[in-house]
Coordinates of C-alpha atoms and ligand atoms in Angstrom, one line a residue:
X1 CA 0.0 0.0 0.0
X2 CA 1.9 3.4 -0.7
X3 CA 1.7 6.0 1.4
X4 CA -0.1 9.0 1.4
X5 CA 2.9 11.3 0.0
X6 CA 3.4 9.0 -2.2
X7 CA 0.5 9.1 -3.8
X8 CA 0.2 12.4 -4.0
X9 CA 3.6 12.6 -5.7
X10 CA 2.0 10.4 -8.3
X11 CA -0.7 12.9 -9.6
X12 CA 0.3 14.4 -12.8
X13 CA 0.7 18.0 -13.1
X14 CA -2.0 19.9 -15.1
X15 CA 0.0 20.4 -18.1
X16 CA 0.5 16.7 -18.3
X17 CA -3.3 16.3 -17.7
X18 CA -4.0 18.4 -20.6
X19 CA -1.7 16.8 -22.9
X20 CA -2.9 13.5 -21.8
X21 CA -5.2 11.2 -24.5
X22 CA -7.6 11.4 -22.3
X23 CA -8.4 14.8 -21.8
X24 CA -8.4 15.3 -25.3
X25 CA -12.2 13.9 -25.4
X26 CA -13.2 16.6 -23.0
X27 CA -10.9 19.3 -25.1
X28 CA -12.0 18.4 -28.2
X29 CA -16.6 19.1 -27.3
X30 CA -15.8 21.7 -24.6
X31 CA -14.0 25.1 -24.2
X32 CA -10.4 24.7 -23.1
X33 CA -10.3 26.9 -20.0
X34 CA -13.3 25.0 -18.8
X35 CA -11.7 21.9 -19.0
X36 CA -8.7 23.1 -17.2
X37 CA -10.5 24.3 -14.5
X38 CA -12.6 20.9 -14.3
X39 CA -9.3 18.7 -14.3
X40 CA -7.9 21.3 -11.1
X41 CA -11.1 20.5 -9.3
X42 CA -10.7 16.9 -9.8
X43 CA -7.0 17.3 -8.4
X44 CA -8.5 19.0 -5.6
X45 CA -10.8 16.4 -4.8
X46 CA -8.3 13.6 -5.1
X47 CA -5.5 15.1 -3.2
X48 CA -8.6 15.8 -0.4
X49 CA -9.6 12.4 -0.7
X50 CA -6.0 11.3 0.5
X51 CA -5.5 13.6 3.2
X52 CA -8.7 12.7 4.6
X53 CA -7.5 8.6 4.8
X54 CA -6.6 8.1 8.6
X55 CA -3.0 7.4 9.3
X56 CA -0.1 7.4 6.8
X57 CA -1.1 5.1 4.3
X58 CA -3.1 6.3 1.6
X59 CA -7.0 5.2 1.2
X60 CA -7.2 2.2 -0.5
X61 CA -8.6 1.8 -4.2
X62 CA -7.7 5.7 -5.4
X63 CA -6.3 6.4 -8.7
X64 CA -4.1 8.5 -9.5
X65 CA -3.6 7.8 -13.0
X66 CA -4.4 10.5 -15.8
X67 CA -6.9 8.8 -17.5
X68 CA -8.5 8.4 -14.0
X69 CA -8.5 12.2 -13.2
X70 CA -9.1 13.4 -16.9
X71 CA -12.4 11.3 -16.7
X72 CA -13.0 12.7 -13.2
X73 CA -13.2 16.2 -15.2
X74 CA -14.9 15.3 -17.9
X75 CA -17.9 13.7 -15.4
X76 CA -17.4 17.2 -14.1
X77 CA -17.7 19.0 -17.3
X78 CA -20.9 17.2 -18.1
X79 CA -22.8 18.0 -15.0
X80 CA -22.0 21.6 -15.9
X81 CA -24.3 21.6 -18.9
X82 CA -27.2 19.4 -17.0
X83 CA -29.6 21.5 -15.8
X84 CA -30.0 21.9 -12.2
X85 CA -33.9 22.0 -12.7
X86 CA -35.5 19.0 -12.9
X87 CA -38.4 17.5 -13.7
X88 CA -39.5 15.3 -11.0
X89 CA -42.6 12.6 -10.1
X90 CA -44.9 14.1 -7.6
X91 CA -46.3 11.1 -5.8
X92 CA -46.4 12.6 -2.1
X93 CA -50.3 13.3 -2.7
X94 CA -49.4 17.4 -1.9
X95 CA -50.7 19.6 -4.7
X96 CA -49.5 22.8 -4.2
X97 CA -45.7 21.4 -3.1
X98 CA -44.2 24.2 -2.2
X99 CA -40.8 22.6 -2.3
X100 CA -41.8 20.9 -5.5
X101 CA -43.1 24.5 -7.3
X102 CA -46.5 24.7 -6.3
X103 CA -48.6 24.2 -9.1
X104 CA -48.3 22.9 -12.1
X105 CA -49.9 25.0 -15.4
X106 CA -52.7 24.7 -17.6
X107 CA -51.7 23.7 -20.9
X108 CA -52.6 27.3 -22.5
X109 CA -50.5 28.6 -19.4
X110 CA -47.9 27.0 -20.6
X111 CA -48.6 28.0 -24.2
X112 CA -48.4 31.3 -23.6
X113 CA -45.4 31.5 -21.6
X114 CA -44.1 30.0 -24.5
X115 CA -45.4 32.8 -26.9
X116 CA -44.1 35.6 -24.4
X117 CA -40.5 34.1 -24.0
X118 CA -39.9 33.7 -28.2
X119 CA -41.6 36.8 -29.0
X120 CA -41.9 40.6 -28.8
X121 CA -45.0 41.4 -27.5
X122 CA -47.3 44.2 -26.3
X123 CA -46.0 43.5 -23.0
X124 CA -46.1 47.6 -22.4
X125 CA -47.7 49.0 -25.5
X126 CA -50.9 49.8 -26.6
X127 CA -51.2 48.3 -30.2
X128 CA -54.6 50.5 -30.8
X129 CA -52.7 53.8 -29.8
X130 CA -49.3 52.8 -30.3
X131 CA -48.2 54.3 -26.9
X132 CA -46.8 53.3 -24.0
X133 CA -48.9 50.6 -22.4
X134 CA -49.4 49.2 -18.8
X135 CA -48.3 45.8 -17.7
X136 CA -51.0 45.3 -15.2
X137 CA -54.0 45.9 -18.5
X138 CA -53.3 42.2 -19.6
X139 CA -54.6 41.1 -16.4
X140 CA -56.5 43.8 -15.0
X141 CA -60.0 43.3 -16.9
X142 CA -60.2 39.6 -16.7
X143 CA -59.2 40.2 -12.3
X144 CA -62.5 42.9 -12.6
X145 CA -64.9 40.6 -14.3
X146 CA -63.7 37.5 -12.5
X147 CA -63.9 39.0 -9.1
X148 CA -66.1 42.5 -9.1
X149 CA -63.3 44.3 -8.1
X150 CA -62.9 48.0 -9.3
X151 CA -59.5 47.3 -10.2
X152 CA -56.2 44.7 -10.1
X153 CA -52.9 44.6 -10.4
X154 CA -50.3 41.7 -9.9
X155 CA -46.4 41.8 -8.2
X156 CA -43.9 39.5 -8.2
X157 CA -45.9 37.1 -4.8
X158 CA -48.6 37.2 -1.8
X159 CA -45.5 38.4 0.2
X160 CA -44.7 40.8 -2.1
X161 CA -48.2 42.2 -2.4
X162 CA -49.1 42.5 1.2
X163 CA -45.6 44.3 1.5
X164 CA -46.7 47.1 -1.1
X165 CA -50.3 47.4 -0.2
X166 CA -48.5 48.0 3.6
X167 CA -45.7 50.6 2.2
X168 CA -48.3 52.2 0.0
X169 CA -51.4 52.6 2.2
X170 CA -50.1 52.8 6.0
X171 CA -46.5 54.2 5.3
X172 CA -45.6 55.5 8.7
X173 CA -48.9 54.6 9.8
X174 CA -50.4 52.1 11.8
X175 CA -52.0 48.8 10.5
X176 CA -54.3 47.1 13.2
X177 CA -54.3 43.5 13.5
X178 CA -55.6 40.8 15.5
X179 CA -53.2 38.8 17.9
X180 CA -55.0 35.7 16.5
X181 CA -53.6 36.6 12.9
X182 CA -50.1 37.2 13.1
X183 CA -48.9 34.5 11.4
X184 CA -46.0 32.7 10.1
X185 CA -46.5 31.0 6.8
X186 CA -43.7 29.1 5.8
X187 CA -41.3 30.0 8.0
X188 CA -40.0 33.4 6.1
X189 CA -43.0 35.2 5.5
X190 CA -44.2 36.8 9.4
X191 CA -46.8 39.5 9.2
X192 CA -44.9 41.4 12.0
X193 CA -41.7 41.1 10.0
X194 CA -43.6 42.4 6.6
X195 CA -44.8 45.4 8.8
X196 CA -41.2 46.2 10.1
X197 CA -40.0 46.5 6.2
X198 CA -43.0 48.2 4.5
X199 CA -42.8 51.2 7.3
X200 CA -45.9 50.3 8.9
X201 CA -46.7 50.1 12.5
X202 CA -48.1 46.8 14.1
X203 CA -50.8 47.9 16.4
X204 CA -52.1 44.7 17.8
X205 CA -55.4 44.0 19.2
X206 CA -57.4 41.5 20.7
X207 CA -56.0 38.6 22.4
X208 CA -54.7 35.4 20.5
X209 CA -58.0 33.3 20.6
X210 CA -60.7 36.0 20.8
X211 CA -60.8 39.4 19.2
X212 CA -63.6 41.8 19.2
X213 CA -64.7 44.6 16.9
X214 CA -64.6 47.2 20.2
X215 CA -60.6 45.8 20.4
X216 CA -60.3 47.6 16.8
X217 CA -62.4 50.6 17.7
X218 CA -60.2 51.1 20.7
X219 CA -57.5 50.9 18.9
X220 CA -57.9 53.6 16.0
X221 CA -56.7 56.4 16.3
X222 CA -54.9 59.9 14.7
X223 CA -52.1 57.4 13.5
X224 CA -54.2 54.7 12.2
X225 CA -54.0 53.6 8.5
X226 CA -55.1 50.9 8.2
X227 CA -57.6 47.5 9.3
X228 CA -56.0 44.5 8.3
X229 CA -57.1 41.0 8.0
X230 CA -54.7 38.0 7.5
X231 CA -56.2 34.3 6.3
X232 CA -54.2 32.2 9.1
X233 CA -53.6 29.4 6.0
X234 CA -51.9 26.9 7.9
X235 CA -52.9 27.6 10.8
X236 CA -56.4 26.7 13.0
X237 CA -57.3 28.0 16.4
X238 CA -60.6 25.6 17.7
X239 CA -62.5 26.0 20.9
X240 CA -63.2 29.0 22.5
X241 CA -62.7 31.8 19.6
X242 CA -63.8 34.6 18.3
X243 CA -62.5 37.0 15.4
X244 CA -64.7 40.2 13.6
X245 CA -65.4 39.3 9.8
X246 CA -64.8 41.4 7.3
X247 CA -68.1 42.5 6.9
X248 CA -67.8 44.5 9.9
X249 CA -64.7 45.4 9.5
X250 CA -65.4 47.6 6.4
X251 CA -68.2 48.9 7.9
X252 CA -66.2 49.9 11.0
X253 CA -63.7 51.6 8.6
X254 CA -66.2 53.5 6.5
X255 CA -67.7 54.8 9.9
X256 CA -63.9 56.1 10.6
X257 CA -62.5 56.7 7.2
X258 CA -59.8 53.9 7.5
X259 CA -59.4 51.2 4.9
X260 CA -59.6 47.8 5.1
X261 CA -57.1 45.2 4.1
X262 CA -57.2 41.5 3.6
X263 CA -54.2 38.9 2.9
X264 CA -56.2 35.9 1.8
X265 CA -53.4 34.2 1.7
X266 CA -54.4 31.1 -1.2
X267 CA -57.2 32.9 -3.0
X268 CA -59.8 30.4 -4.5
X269 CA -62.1 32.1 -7.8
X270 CA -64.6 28.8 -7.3
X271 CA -66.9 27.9 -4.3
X272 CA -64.7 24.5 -3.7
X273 CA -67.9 23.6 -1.2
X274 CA -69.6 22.4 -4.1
X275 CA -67.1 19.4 -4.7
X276 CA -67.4 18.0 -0.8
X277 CA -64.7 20.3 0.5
X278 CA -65.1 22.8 3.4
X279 CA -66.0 26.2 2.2
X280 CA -62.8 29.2 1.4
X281 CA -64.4 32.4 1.5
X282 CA -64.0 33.3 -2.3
X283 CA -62.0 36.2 -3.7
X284 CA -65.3 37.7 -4.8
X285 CA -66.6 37.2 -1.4
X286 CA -64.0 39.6 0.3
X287 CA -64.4 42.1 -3.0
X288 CA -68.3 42.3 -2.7
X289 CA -68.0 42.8 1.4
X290 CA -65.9 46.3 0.2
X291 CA -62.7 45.7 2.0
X292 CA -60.4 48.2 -0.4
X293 CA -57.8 45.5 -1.1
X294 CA -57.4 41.9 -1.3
X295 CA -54.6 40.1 -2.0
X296 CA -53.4 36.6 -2.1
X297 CA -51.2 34.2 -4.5
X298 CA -51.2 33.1 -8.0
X299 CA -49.5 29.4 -7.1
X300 CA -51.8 28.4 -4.5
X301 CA -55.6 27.0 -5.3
X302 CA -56.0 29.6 -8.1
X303 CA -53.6 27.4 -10.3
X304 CA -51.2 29.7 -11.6
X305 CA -48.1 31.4 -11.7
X306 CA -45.9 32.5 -8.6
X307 CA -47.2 36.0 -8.1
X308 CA -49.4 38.5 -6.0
X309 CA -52.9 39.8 -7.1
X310 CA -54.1 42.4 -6.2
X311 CA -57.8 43.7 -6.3
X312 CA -60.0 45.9 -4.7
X313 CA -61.0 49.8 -5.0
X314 CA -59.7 51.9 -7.6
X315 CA -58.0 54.5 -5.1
X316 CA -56.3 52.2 -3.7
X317 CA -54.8 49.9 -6.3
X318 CA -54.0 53.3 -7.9
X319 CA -51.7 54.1 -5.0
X320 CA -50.2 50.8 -4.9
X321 CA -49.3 51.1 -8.6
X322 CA -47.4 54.2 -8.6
X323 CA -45.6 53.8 -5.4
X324 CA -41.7 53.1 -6.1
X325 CA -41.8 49.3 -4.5
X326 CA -44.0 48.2 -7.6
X327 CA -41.3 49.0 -9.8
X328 CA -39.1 46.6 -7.9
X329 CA -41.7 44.4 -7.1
X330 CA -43.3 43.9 -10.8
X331 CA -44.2 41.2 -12.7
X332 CA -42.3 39.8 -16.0
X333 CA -44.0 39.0 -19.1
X334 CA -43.8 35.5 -18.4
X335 CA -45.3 35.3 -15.5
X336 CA -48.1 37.5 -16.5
X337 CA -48.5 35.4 -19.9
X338 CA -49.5 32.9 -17.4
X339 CA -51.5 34.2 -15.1
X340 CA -53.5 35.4 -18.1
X341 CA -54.3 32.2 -19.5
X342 CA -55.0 30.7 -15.7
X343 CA -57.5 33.5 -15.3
X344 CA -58.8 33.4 -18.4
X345 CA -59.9 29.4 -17.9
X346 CA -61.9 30.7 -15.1
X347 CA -64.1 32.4 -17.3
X348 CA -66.0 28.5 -17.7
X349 CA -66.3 27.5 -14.4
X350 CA -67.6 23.7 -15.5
X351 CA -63.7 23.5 -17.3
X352 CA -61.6 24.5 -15.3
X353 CA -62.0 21.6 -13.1
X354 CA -60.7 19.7 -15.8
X355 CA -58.3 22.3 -17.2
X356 CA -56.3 24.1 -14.1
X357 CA -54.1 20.9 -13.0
X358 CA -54.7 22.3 -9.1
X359 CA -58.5 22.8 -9.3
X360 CA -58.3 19.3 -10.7
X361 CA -55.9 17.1 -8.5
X362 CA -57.9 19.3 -4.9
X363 CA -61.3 18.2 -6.2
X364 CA -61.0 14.7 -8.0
X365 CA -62.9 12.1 -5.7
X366 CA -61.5 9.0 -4.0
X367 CA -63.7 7.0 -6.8
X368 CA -61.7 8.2 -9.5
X369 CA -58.3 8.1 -7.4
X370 CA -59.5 4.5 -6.5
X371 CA -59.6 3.4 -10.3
X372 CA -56.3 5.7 -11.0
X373 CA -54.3 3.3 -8.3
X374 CA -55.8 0.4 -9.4
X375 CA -54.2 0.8 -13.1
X376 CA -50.8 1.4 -11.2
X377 CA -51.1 -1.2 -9.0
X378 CA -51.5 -3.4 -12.1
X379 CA -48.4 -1.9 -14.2
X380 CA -46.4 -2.2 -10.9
X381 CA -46.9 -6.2 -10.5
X382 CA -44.2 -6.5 -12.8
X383 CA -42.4 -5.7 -9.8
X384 CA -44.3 -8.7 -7.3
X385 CA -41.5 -10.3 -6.5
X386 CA -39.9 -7.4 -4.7
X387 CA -43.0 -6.1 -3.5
X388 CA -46.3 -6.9 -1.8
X389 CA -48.4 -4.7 -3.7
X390 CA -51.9 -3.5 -2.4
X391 CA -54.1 -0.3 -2.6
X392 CA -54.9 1.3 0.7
X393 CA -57.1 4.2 1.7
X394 CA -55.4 7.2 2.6
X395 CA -55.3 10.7 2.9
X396 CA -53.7 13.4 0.6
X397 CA -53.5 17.1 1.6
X398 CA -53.8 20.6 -0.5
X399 CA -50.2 21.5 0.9
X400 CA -49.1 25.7 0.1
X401 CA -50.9 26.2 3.3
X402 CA -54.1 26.0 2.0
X403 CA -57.6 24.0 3.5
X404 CA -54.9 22.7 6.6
X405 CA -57.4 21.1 7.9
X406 CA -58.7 19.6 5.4
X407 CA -58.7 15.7 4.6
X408 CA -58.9 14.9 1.0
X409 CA -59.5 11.1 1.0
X410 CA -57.5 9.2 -1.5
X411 CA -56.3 5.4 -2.7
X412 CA -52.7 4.9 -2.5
X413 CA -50.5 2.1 -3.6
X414 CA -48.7 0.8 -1.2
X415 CA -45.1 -1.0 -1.8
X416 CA -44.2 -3.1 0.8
X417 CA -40.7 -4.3 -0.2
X418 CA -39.8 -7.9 1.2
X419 CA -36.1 -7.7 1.4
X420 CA -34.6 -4.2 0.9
X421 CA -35.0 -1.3 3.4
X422 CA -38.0 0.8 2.3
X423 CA -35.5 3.8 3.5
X424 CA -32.9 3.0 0.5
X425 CA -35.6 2.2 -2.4
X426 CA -37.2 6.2 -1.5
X427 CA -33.9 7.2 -1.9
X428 CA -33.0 5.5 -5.2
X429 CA -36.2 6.5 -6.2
X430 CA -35.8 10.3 -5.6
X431 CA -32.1 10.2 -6.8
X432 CA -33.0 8.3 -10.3
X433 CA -33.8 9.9 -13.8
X434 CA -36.9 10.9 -13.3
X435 CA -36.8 11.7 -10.0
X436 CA -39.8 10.1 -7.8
X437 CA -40.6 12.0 -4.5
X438 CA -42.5 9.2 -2.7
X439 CA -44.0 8.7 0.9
X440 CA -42.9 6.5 3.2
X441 CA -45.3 5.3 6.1
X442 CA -43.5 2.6 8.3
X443 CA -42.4 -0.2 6.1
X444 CA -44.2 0.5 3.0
X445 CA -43.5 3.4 0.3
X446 CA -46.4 5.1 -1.0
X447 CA -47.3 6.0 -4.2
X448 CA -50.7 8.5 -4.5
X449 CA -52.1 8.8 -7.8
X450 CA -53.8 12.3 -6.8
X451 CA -50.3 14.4 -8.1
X452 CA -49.2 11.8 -10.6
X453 CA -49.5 13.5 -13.8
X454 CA -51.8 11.3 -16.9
X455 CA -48.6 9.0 -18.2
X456 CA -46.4 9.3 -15.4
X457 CA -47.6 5.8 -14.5
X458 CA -44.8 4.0 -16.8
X459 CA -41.9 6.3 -15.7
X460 CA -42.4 5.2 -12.0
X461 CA -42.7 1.3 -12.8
X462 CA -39.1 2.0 -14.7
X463 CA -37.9 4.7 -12.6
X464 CA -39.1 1.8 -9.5
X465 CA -37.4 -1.3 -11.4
X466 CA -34.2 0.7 -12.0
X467 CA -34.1 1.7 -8.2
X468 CA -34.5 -1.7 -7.6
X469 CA -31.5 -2.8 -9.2
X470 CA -29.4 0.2 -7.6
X471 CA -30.6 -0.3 -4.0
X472 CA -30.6 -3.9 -4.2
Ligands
PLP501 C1 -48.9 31.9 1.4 C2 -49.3 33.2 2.1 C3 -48.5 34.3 1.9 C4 -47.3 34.4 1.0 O1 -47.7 34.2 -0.3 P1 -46.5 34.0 -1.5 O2 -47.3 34.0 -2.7 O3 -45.9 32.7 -1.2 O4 -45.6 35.1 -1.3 C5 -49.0 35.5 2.5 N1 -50.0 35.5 3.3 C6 -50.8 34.3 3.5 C7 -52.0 34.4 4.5 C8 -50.4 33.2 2.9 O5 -51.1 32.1 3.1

């Protein structure tokens, strides 16, 4: 066994790596300096590798050949031009993933994004006039129609709304809220932390499971902006509660002048009651009981892009628009190609159950699921030996903080795997090409059909019968 100076004596110098017959594959598809750079970070890693072995002797089975270290680059080289975006499986049963992206688009979502990115377009232009145009008038008549609101605009997220409608209407002000609604969603958006950076003062009222409308009249003030409500999303207070509804809000703002804010956090454009789930109070809910802006997310249950719509009362909106955070907080064309096209398919109610993938995968029934995993169960008995293979009632959740409470009953397959750890076939599976972000309950992996796209099913039974063969 050499040692571990002696190994490292043996590793060619760069310029004899580069004049090696081996680097030449790399030097011959990619640019020169790359490669150089690739074969000094394989040098790196080897001479770490050494180092790292315990005692004097070097690690056993290391190469320090040239052809060992020129591949070494040229593995690095490739993974260069992979893209670090990737498509994966979603069997976890979450729809709106927020570690996974949220949702998924409509097909003319994606067509359009498609249109915006290859084209010019009359992103700011008014084709009629030939003037200047406004970003927010692609969006801002369907976001009236759809919802009743006087007006709409849309920034870059929720977050980022809730932060301009703040900086914009209670700059130096203060916003009251209820104790029971200052929420953290996802562990980086806190309304009290919002507030610090928009300028606003918190003014809390109300204790944390019972507010009352005389705990916001007390409150207001000479320095009062503004009344704001917050959806708490993932968040539900039972038992002995009480908070004021918006209703009375707005009519306690009128009375004083002040105006009246809601974060609805996920946003829903359809009544999702009718399809057994519990009832959201709908965008055009909070529009019709006057609060002067609503805003809430175009990647939660609406189905859309990542962004931040905004509705409500013409004043208000108007000051939002042309206050200098929207310029930093704007939309691109991309994003508002999609949010278009989501919109738009809202226009017919009856398809867009079929057409927005979220609407689709939050309402689908356990029936339909029940079939779904019954044709994957059948495509994955190839795989009976490994497995005992059954489908299993189970539940699937809306995820992106939305209906938290909410138990959407679904059929999962189940994988039981009779030898290997179910531990190490989750991991091959989420490490292999596609990637297949599974569950695993005790012993078994599960697979729910509710977020597995329509012809995913034969991409898991090989993505599953090539992670058997790596975990073993
Ligand atoms: C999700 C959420 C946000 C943040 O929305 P993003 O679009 O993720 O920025 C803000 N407020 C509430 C109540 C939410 O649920």
């Amino acid at each position: 066994m050499p040692t571990k100076n002696e190994l490292l004596r043996q590793i060619p110098s760069i310029d004899q790596l580069v004049a090696s017959p081996e680097a030449s594959r790399a030097l011959e598809r990619f640019d020169r300096e790359l490669v150089v750079d690739c074969l000094r970070e394989a040098v790196d890693g080897l001479r770490a590798q050494v180092l790292a072995a315990p005692g004097e002797e070097g690690p056993e089975g290391v190469e320090v050949t040239a052809a060992a270290i020129a591949g070494e680059a040229e593995t690095i080289v490739r993974r260069l031009f992979q893209p670090n975006l990737q498509r994966v499986i979603n069997a976890t049963g979450v729809v709106i993933h927020t570690n996974l992206g949220r949702s998924i688009l409509s097909v003319e979502a994606c067509e359009a994004v498609q249109m915006a990115a290859r084209n010019y377009s009359n992103l700011e232009f008014d084709i009629g006039s030939g003037a200047r145009g406004s970003r927010h008038s692609h969006v801002e008549t369907l976001l009236r129609g759809l919802t009743g609101a006087e007006a709409g605009m849309v920034v870059n997220n929720n977050a980022a709304a809730v932060l301009l409608a703040l900086a914009a209407l209670a700059d130096g002000k203060e916003s009251i809220v209820s104790r029971g609604q200052l929420v953290e969603i996802g562990g980086s958006f806190r309304i009290p932390d919002v507030m610090s950076q928009s300028g606003s003062i918190l003014r809390e009222v109300g204790a944390t499971n019972k507010t009352h409308l005389a705990d916001y009249e007390a409150a207001i003030g000479e320095r009062t902006g503004l009344l704001l409500r917050v959806h708490p999303s993932n968040f539900k207070m039972m038992g002995f509660t009480t908070e004021v509804s918006l209703e009375e809000l707005v009519e306690l703002g009128a009375k004083r002048g002040i105006p009246v804010m809601e974060d609805l956090g996920s946003g829903v454009l359809v009544d999702l009651s009718s399809y057994g789930l519990p009832f959201e109070p709908t965008v055009q809910h909070s529009v019709a009981s006057g609060a002067d802006v609503v805003t809430f997310s175009g990647d939660k249950l609406l189905g859309g892009p990542q962004a931040g719509v905004v509705v409500g009362k013409t004043e208000a909106v108007a000051r939002m628009k042309k206050h200098p955070l929207a310029r930093a907080l704007r939309v691109d064309k991309m994003t508002l190609a999609a949010l278009e096209a989501t919109l738009r398919g809202y226009l017919n109610p009856a398809r867009v159950l079929e057409d927005n993938p979220t609407v689709r995968m939050i309402t689908v029934g356990r029936d339909e699921l029940a079939r779904q995993a019954q044709g994957l169960a059948e495509k994955l008995s190839a795989l009976a030996d490994h497995f005992d293979i059954t489908c299993e009632d189970e539940i699937s959740r809306a995820g992106g903080g939305a209906l938290p409470m909410t138990e959407l009953p679904t059929v999962v397959v189940a994988l039981k795997p009779k030898t290997a750890r179910v531990e190490a076939i989750e991991a091959a599976l989420r490490t292999g090409t596609p990637h297949v972000i599974a569950r695993v309950k005790e012993d078994r992996l599960l697979l729910d059909p509710r977020t597995i796209q329509t012809g995913e099913d034969d991409e898991v039974l090989t993505a599953l019968t090539a992670a058997m063969g790596r975990s073993g």
